[in-house]
């Protein structure tokens, strides 16, 4: 596997340098040598080396499923980051100038493999219905295990959680560690089922909203 990765890295490096130089690199190109030395020293970030961990909300304390979430999380996104801007005409006339006024992040989706007992899917089903009570058979005379009546909304302190997404080097050292605060599942999309999919695993994505995010350790470079 190491030889294969080395070969693939070499192909990718040559391709990247060719793009930079506009031609295939030679051993006399200083840009090629610097780039190749940098790649050999620090390698490149891998999208398949990551882990997602959860601190489950209070409304789901006591369930053992939370220990399996990291194992069955097969795909994740580092959340996007953008500046919200407003249009401003500096002198009241002329072209609009974009002026930033706030930092905003996108919602993030985490993809899960469905386990054979359906516990992962049930976990998020219970989580969503624990936020807003509205499942089948609900009535005003019945309360949920958390004390919610029909269509009542839980306190955020009881349904929020912290999600941490960490990427790693090939030797297992953490590289990027994103922490999402006050997160909660906002959407479980449709899951397609098909008799012809004899060898396909059930997967589903859960969209999470969150209040704030931070890249742990990045603050040290801003001092």
PDB file of C-alpha atoms in Angstrom:
ATOM      1  CA  UNK A   1       0.000   0.000   0.000  1.00  0.00           C
ATOM      2  CA  UNK A   2       2.883   2.382   0.822  1.00  0.00           C
ATOM      3  CA  UNK A   3       4.470   1.809  -2.605  1.00  0.00           C
ATOM      4  CA  UNK A   4       1.133   2.435  -4.285  1.00  0.00           C
ATOM      5  CA  UNK A   5       0.616   5.661  -2.342  1.00  0.00           C
ATOM      6  CA  UNK A   6       4.138   6.788  -3.215  1.00  0.00           C
ATOM      7  CA  UNK A   7       3.492   6.155  -6.906  1.00  0.00           C
ATOM      8  CA  UNK A   8       0.177   7.978  -6.806  1.00  0.00           C
ATOM      9  CA  UNK A   9       1.803  10.897  -4.986  1.00  0.00           C
ATOM     10  CA  UNK A  10       4.503  11.082  -7.644  1.00  0.00           C
ATOM     11  CA  UNK A  11       1.920  11.141 -10.442  1.00  0.00           C
ATOM     12  CA  UNK A  12      -0.056  13.836  -8.633  1.00  0.00           C
ATOM     13  CA  UNK A  13       3.073  15.909  -8.003  1.00  0.00           C
ATOM     14  CA  UNK A  14       4.148  15.822 -11.646  1.00  0.00           C
ATOM     15  CA  UNK A  15       0.626  16.732 -12.734  1.00  0.00           C
ATOM     16  CA  UNK A  16       0.494  19.658 -10.307  1.00  0.00           C
ATOM     17  CA  UNK A  17       3.902  20.968 -11.363  1.00  0.00           C
ATOM     18  CA  UNK A  18       2.980  20.609 -15.028  1.00  0.00           C
ATOM     19  CA  UNK A  19      -0.025  22.785 -14.358  1.00  0.00           C
ATOM     20  CA  UNK A  20       2.129  25.394 -12.635  1.00  0.00           C
ATOM     21  CA  UNK A  21       4.858  25.440 -15.291  1.00  0.00           C
ATOM     22  CA  UNK A  22       2.696  24.850 -18.338  1.00  0.00           C
ATOM     23  CA  UNK A  23       4.890  21.878 -19.288  1.00  0.00           C
ATOM     24  CA  UNK A  24       6.294  18.670 -17.829  1.00  0.00           C
ATOM     25  CA  UNK A  25       8.894  19.511 -15.150  1.00  0.00           C
ATOM     26  CA  UNK A  26      12.574  18.653 -15.442  1.00  0.00           C
ATOM     27  CA  UNK A  27      15.170  18.121 -12.733  1.00  0.00           C
ATOM     28  CA  UNK A  28      16.587  21.620 -13.333  1.00  0.00           C
ATOM     29  CA  UNK A  29      13.351  23.464 -12.508  1.00  0.00           C
ATOM     30  CA  UNK A  30      13.784  25.192  -9.138  1.00  0.00           C
ATOM     31  CA  UNK A  31      10.004  25.499  -8.650  1.00  0.00           C
ATOM     32  CA  UNK A  32       9.627  21.785  -9.189  1.00  0.00           C
ATOM     33  CA  UNK A  33      12.421  20.997  -6.733  1.00  0.00           C
ATOM     34  CA  UNK A  34      11.004  23.303  -4.057  1.00  0.00           C
ATOM     35  CA  UNK A  35       7.497  21.947  -4.484  1.00  0.00           C
ATOM     36  CA  UNK A  36       8.651  18.333  -4.475  1.00  0.00           C
ATOM     37  CA  UNK A  37      10.736  18.928  -1.339  1.00  0.00           C
ATOM     38  CA  UNK A  38       7.736  20.535   0.373  1.00  0.00           C
ATOM     39  CA  UNK A  39       5.477  17.600  -0.525  1.00  0.00           C
ATOM     40  CA  UNK A  40       8.029  15.074   0.715  1.00  0.00           C
ATOM     41  CA  UNK A  41       8.370  17.005   3.986  1.00  0.00           C
ATOM     42  CA  UNK A  42       4.726  17.740   4.825  1.00  0.00           C
ATOM     43  CA  UNK A  43       2.773  15.432   2.453  1.00  0.00           C
ATOM     44  CA  UNK A  44      -0.792  16.486   1.570  1.00  0.00           C
ATOM     45  CA  UNK A  45      -4.093  16.554   3.424  1.00  0.00           C
ATOM     46  CA  UNK A  46      -6.215  13.419   2.999  1.00  0.00           C
ATOM     47  CA  UNK A  47     -10.000  13.490   2.903  1.00  0.00           C
ATOM     48  CA  UNK A  48     -10.349   9.877   4.101  1.00  0.00           C
ATOM     49  CA  UNK A  49      -8.447  10.299   7.374  1.00  0.00           C
ATOM     50  CA  UNK A  50     -10.937  11.847   9.781  1.00  0.00           C
ATOM     51  CA  UNK A  51     -13.068  11.192  12.827  1.00  0.00           C
ATOM     52  CA  UNK A  52     -16.323  12.712  14.067  1.00  0.00           C
ATOM     53  CA  UNK A  53     -17.110  12.749  17.787  1.00  0.00           C
ATOM     54  CA  UNK A  54     -20.262  13.862  19.583  1.00  0.00           C
ATOM     55  CA  UNK A  55     -21.112  14.986  23.076  1.00  0.00           C
ATOM     56  CA  UNK A  56     -24.759  13.813  23.008  1.00  0.00           C
ATOM     57  CA  UNK A  57     -27.503  16.093  24.353  1.00  0.00           C
ATOM     58  CA  UNK A  58     -29.101  15.756  27.766  1.00  0.00           C
ATOM     59  CA  UNK A  59     -32.339  14.399  26.295  1.00  0.00           C
ATOM     60  CA  UNK A  60     -30.484  11.300  25.069  1.00  0.00           C
ATOM     61  CA  UNK A  61     -28.248  10.643  28.046  1.00  0.00           C
ATOM     62  CA  UNK A  62     -28.127   7.005  29.043  1.00  0.00           C
ATOM     63  CA  UNK A  63     -28.224   5.497  25.558  1.00  0.00           C
ATOM     64  CA  UNK A  64     -25.344   3.298  24.412  1.00  0.00           C
ATOM     65  CA  UNK A  65     -25.799   4.268  20.751  1.00  0.00           C
ATOM     66  CA  UNK A  66     -23.778   7.461  21.223  1.00  0.00           C
ATOM     67  CA  UNK A  67     -20.621   5.325  21.470  1.00  0.00           C
ATOM     68  CA  UNK A  68     -21.234   3.978  17.949  1.00  0.00           C
ATOM     69  CA  UNK A  69     -21.743   7.317  16.175  1.00  0.00           C
ATOM     70  CA  UNK A  70     -18.035   7.839  15.453  1.00  0.00           C
ATOM     71  CA  UNK A  71     -17.715   4.299  14.094  1.00  0.00           C
ATOM     72  CA  UNK A  72     -20.610   4.641  11.657  1.00  0.00           C
ATOM     73  CA  UNK A  73     -19.870   8.224  10.514  1.00  0.00           C
ATOM     74  CA  UNK A  74     -18.491   7.534   7.022  1.00  0.00           C
ATOM     75  CA  UNK A  75     -18.490  11.053   5.606  1.00  0.00           C
ATOM     76  CA  UNK A  76     -18.395  14.603   6.905  1.00  0.00           C
ATOM     77  CA  UNK A  77     -17.835  18.182   5.827  1.00  0.00           C
ATOM     78  CA  UNK A  78     -15.647  20.834   7.314  1.00  0.00           C
ATOM     79  CA  UNK A  79     -18.179  23.681   7.468  1.00  0.00           C
ATOM     80  CA  UNK A  80     -17.893  26.524   5.014  1.00  0.00           C
ATOM     81  CA  UNK A  81     -17.102  30.001   6.283  1.00  0.00           C
ATOM     82  CA  UNK A  82     -18.096  33.269   4.665  1.00  0.00           C
ATOM     83  CA  UNK A  83     -18.517  36.952   5.412  1.00  0.00           C
ATOM     84  CA  UNK A  84     -21.925  38.560   5.293  1.00  0.00           C
ATOM     85  CA  UNK A  85     -21.700  41.862   3.475  1.00  0.00           C
ATOM     86  CA  UNK A  86     -23.843  44.919   2.869  1.00  0.00           C
ATOM     87  CA  UNK A  87     -23.819  47.320  -0.068  1.00  0.00           C
ATOM     88  CA  UNK A  88     -22.451  50.777   0.640  1.00  0.00           C
ATOM     89  CA  UNK A  89     -22.066  53.820  -1.574  1.00  0.00           C
ATOM     90  CA  UNK A  90     -19.210  55.678   0.098  1.00  0.00           C
ATOM     91  CA  UNK A  91     -20.199  59.101  -1.218  1.00  0.00           C
ATOM     92  CA  UNK A  92     -23.891  58.404  -1.658  1.00  0.00           C
ATOM     93  CA  UNK A  93     -23.413  57.861  -5.371  1.00  0.00           C
ATOM     94  CA  UNK A  94     -21.282  55.696  -7.608  1.00  0.00           C
ATOM     95  CA  UNK A  95     -20.626  51.947  -7.485  1.00  0.00           C
ATOM     96  CA  UNK A  96     -21.627  49.767  -4.568  1.00  0.00           C
ATOM     97  CA  UNK A  97     -18.871  48.690  -2.219  1.00  0.00           C
ATOM     98  CA  UNK A  98     -19.196  45.430  -0.317  1.00  0.00           C
ATOM     99  CA  UNK A  99     -18.656  45.964   3.414  1.00  0.00           C
ATOM    100  CA  UNK A 100     -18.403  42.910   5.733  1.00  0.00           C
ATOM    101  CA  UNK A 101     -20.310  43.005   9.007  1.00  0.00           C
ATOM    102  CA  UNK A 102     -20.517  39.402  10.287  1.00  0.00           C
ATOM    103  CA  UNK A 103     -18.963  35.957   9.932  1.00  0.00           C
ATOM    104  CA  UNK A 104     -21.355  33.168   8.998  1.00  0.00           C
ATOM    105  CA  UNK A 105     -20.944  29.390   8.649  1.00  0.00           C
ATOM    106  CA  UNK A 106     -22.879  26.902   6.576  1.00  0.00           C
ATOM    107  CA  UNK A 107     -24.840  24.022   8.025  1.00  0.00           C
ATOM    108  CA  UNK A 108     -22.885  20.769   7.814  1.00  0.00           C
ATOM    109  CA  UNK A 109     -23.969  17.273   6.781  1.00  0.00           C
ATOM    110  CA  UNK A 110     -22.563  14.084   8.291  1.00  0.00           C
ATOM    111  CA  UNK A 111     -23.194  10.790   6.483  1.00  0.00           C
ATOM    112  CA  UNK A 112     -23.799   7.622   8.462  1.00  0.00           C
ATOM    113  CA  UNK A 113     -23.858   3.925   7.624  1.00  0.00           C
ATOM    114  CA  UNK A 114     -27.008   2.281   8.933  1.00  0.00           C
ATOM    115  CA  UNK A 115     -26.204  -0.482  11.412  1.00  0.00           C
ATOM    116  CA  UNK A 116     -27.944  -3.854  11.175  1.00  0.00           C
ATOM    117  CA  UNK A 117     -30.253  -3.164  14.122  1.00  0.00           C
ATOM    118  CA  UNK A 118     -31.243   0.331  13.000  1.00  0.00           C
ATOM    119  CA  UNK A 119     -29.959   1.905  16.213  1.00  0.00           C
ATOM    120  CA  UNK A 120     -28.128   4.768  14.483  1.00  0.00           C
ATOM    121  CA  UNK A 121     -31.227   5.835  12.547  1.00  0.00           C
ATOM    122  CA  UNK A 122     -33.436   5.488  15.657  1.00  0.00           C
ATOM    123  CA  UNK A 123     -30.975   7.626  17.623  1.00  0.00           C
ATOM    124  CA  UNK A 124     -31.428  10.597  15.306  1.00  0.00           C
ATOM    125  CA  UNK A 125     -35.170   9.979  15.019  1.00  0.00           C
ATOM    126  CA  UNK A 126     -35.483  10.205  18.799  1.00  0.00           C
ATOM    127  CA  UNK A 127     -33.204  13.250  18.850  1.00  0.00           C
ATOM    128  CA  UNK A 128     -35.328  15.195  16.331  1.00  0.00           C
ATOM    129  CA  UNK A 129     -38.586  14.272  18.044  1.00  0.00           C
ATOM    130  CA  UNK A 130     -37.021  15.157  21.361  1.00  0.00           C
ATOM    131  CA  UNK A 131     -36.518  18.715  20.080  1.00  0.00           C
ATOM    132  CA  UNK A 132     -40.098  19.187  18.845  1.00  0.00           C
ATOM    133  CA  UNK A 133     -42.669  16.635  19.991  1.00  0.00           C
ATOM    134  CA  UNK A 134     -44.706  15.761  16.918  1.00  0.00           C
ATOM    135  CA  UNK A 135     -44.387  12.057  16.196  1.00  0.00           C
ATOM    136  CA  UNK A 136     -47.165   9.684  15.251  1.00  0.00           C
ATOM    137  CA  UNK A 137     -49.832   9.132  17.882  1.00  0.00           C
ATOM    138  CA  UNK A 138     -49.000  12.211  19.931  1.00  0.00           C
ATOM    139  CA  UNK A 139     -51.890  13.814  21.775  1.00  0.00           C
ATOM    140  CA  UNK A 140     -52.351  16.670  24.174  1.00  0.00           C
ATOM    141  CA  UNK A 141     -53.043  14.263  27.019  1.00  0.00           C
ATOM    142  CA  UNK A 142     -49.733  12.396  26.705  1.00  0.00           C
ATOM    143  CA  UNK A 143     -46.218  13.536  27.465  1.00  0.00           C
ATOM    144  CA  UNK A 144     -42.904  12.299  26.139  1.00  0.00           C
ATOM    145  CA  UNK A 145     -40.245  10.754  28.418  1.00  0.00           C
ATOM    146  CA  UNK A 146     -38.818  14.270  28.653  1.00  0.00           C
ATOM    147  CA  UNK A 147     -42.177  15.738  29.664  1.00  0.00           C
ATOM    148  CA  UNK A 148     -43.107  17.373  26.347  1.00  0.00           C
ATOM    149  CA  UNK A 149     -46.729  17.588  25.272  1.00  0.00           C
ATOM    150  CA  UNK A 150     -47.944  17.702  21.667  1.00  0.00           C
ATOM    151  CA  UNK A 151     -45.776  19.963  19.461  1.00  0.00           C
ATOM    152  CA  UNK A 152     -43.977  21.499  22.402  1.00  0.00           C
ATOM    153  CA  UNK A 153     -40.345  22.585  21.857  1.00  0.00           C
ATOM    154  CA  UNK A 154     -37.594  21.455  24.208  1.00  0.00           C
ATOM    155  CA  UNK A 155     -35.166  23.906  25.821  1.00  0.00           C
ATOM    156  CA  UNK A 156     -32.067  24.291  23.672  1.00  0.00           C
ATOM    157  CA  UNK A 157     -29.777  23.562  26.610  1.00  0.00           C
ATOM    158  CA  UNK A 158     -31.250  20.039  26.657  1.00  0.00           C
ATOM    159  CA  UNK A 159     -31.043  19.194  22.929  1.00  0.00           C
ATOM    160  CA  UNK A 160     -27.825  20.883  21.786  1.00  0.00           C
ATOM    161  CA  UNK A 161     -24.460  19.137  21.590  1.00  0.00           C
ATOM    162  CA  UNK A 162     -20.857  19.718  20.592  1.00  0.00           C
ATOM    163  CA  UNK A 163     -19.520  18.054  17.432  1.00  0.00           C
ATOM    164  CA  UNK A 164     -15.790  17.751  16.770  1.00  0.00           C
ATOM    165  CA  UNK A 165     -14.457  16.886  13.307  1.00  0.00           C
ATOM    166  CA  UNK A 166     -10.758  15.969  13.244  1.00  0.00           C
ATOM    167  CA  UNK A 167      -8.519  15.200  10.266  1.00  0.00           C
ATOM    168  CA  UNK A 168      -5.305  13.190  10.610  1.00  0.00           C
ATOM    169  CA  UNK A 169      -1.972  12.563   8.957  1.00  0.00           C
ATOM    170  CA  UNK A 170      -1.127   9.095   7.681  1.00  0.00           C
ATOM    171  CA  UNK A 171       0.641   8.317  10.972  1.00  0.00           C
ATOM    172  CA  UNK A 172      -2.390   9.329  13.031  1.00  0.00           C
ATOM    173  CA  UNK A 173      -1.431  12.838  14.108  1.00  0.00           C
ATOM    174  CA  UNK A 174      -4.302  15.381  14.232  1.00  0.00           C
ATOM    175  CA  UNK A 175      -4.122  18.157  11.646  1.00  0.00           C
ATOM    176  CA  UNK A 176      -7.389  20.097  11.636  1.00  0.00           C
ATOM    177  CA  UNK A 177      -9.828  20.007  14.513  1.00  0.00           C
ATOM    178  CA  UNK A 178     -13.146  21.790  13.986  1.00  0.00           C
ATOM    179  CA  UNK A 179     -15.472  22.243  16.941  1.00  0.00           C
ATOM    180  CA  UNK A 180     -19.154  22.981  16.299  1.00  0.00           C
ATOM    181  CA  UNK A 181     -20.938  24.443  19.310  1.00  0.00           C
ATOM    182  CA  UNK A 182     -24.664  24.296  20.112  1.00  0.00           C
ATOM    183  CA  UNK A 183     -25.271  21.819  17.288  1.00  0.00           C
ATOM    184  CA  UNK A 184     -28.451  19.847  16.652  1.00  0.00           C
ATOM    185  CA  UNK A 185     -29.864  17.707  13.807  1.00  0.00           C
ATOM    186  CA  UNK A 186     -32.208  19.735  11.622  1.00  0.00           C
ATOM    187  CA  UNK A 187     -32.876  17.370   8.739  1.00  0.00           C
ATOM    188  CA  UNK A 188     -32.790  13.651   7.942  1.00  0.00           C
ATOM    189  CA  UNK A 189     -33.382  13.258   4.196  1.00  0.00           C
ATOM    190  CA  UNK A 190     -35.235  10.483   2.417  1.00  0.00           C
ATOM    191  CA  UNK A 191     -33.491   7.114   2.342  1.00  0.00           C
ATOM    192  CA  UNK A 192     -33.896   5.204  -0.928  1.00  0.00           C
ATOM    193  CA  UNK A 193     -34.603   1.465  -0.731  1.00  0.00           C
ATOM    194  CA  UNK A 194     -34.376  -0.865  -3.716  1.00  0.00           C
ATOM    195  CA  UNK A 195     -34.639  -4.658  -4.055  1.00  0.00           C
ATOM    196  CA  UNK A 196     -32.011  -4.598  -6.797  1.00  0.00           C
ATOM    197  CA  UNK A 197     -29.348  -3.162  -4.481  1.00  0.00           C
ATOM    198  CA  UNK A 198     -28.157  -6.544  -3.257  1.00  0.00           C
ATOM    199  CA  UNK A 199     -24.737  -5.370  -2.103  1.00  0.00           C
ATOM    200  CA  UNK A 200     -25.415  -1.751  -1.161  1.00  0.00           C
ATOM    201  CA  UNK A 201     -25.204  -0.535   2.409  1.00  0.00           C
ATOM    202  CA  UNK A 202     -27.884   1.745   3.752  1.00  0.00           C
ATOM    203  CA  UNK A 203     -26.513   5.242   4.241  1.00  0.00           C
ATOM    204  CA  UNK A 204     -28.145   8.506   5.193  1.00  0.00           C
ATOM    205  CA  UNK A 205     -26.996  12.060   5.804  1.00  0.00           C
ATOM    206  CA  UNK A 206     -27.969  14.173   8.793  1.00  0.00           C
ATOM    207  CA  UNK A 207     -27.838  17.939   8.414  1.00  0.00           C
ATOM    208  CA  UNK A 208     -26.712  19.769  11.533  1.00  0.00           C
ATOM    209  CA  UNK A 209     -27.249  23.395  12.390  1.00  0.00           C
ATOM    210  CA  UNK A 210     -24.951  25.030  14.904  1.00  0.00           C
ATOM    211  CA  UNK A 211     -24.422  28.427  16.462  1.00  0.00           C
ATOM    212  CA  UNK A 212     -20.646  28.844  16.320  1.00  0.00           C
ATOM    213  CA  UNK A 213     -17.578  27.011  15.099  1.00  0.00           C
ATOM    214  CA  UNK A 214     -13.872  27.294  15.720  1.00  0.00           C
ATOM    215  CA  UNK A 215     -10.730  25.723  14.320  1.00  0.00           C
ATOM    216  CA  UNK A 216      -8.869  24.647  17.419  1.00  0.00           C
ATOM    217  CA  UNK A 217      -5.313  25.969  17.458  1.00  0.00           C
ATOM    218  CA  UNK A 218      -5.810  28.474  14.649  1.00  0.00           C
ATOM    219  CA  UNK A 219      -6.158  31.283  17.188  1.00  0.00           C
ATOM    220  CA  UNK A 220      -2.473  30.898  18.066  1.00  0.00           C
ATOM    221  CA  UNK A 221      -1.439  32.166  14.617  1.00  0.00           C
ATOM    222  CA  UNK A 222      -3.549  35.323  14.938  1.00  0.00           C
ATOM    223  CA  UNK A 223      -1.638  36.831  17.857  1.00  0.00           C
TER     224      UNK A 223
END
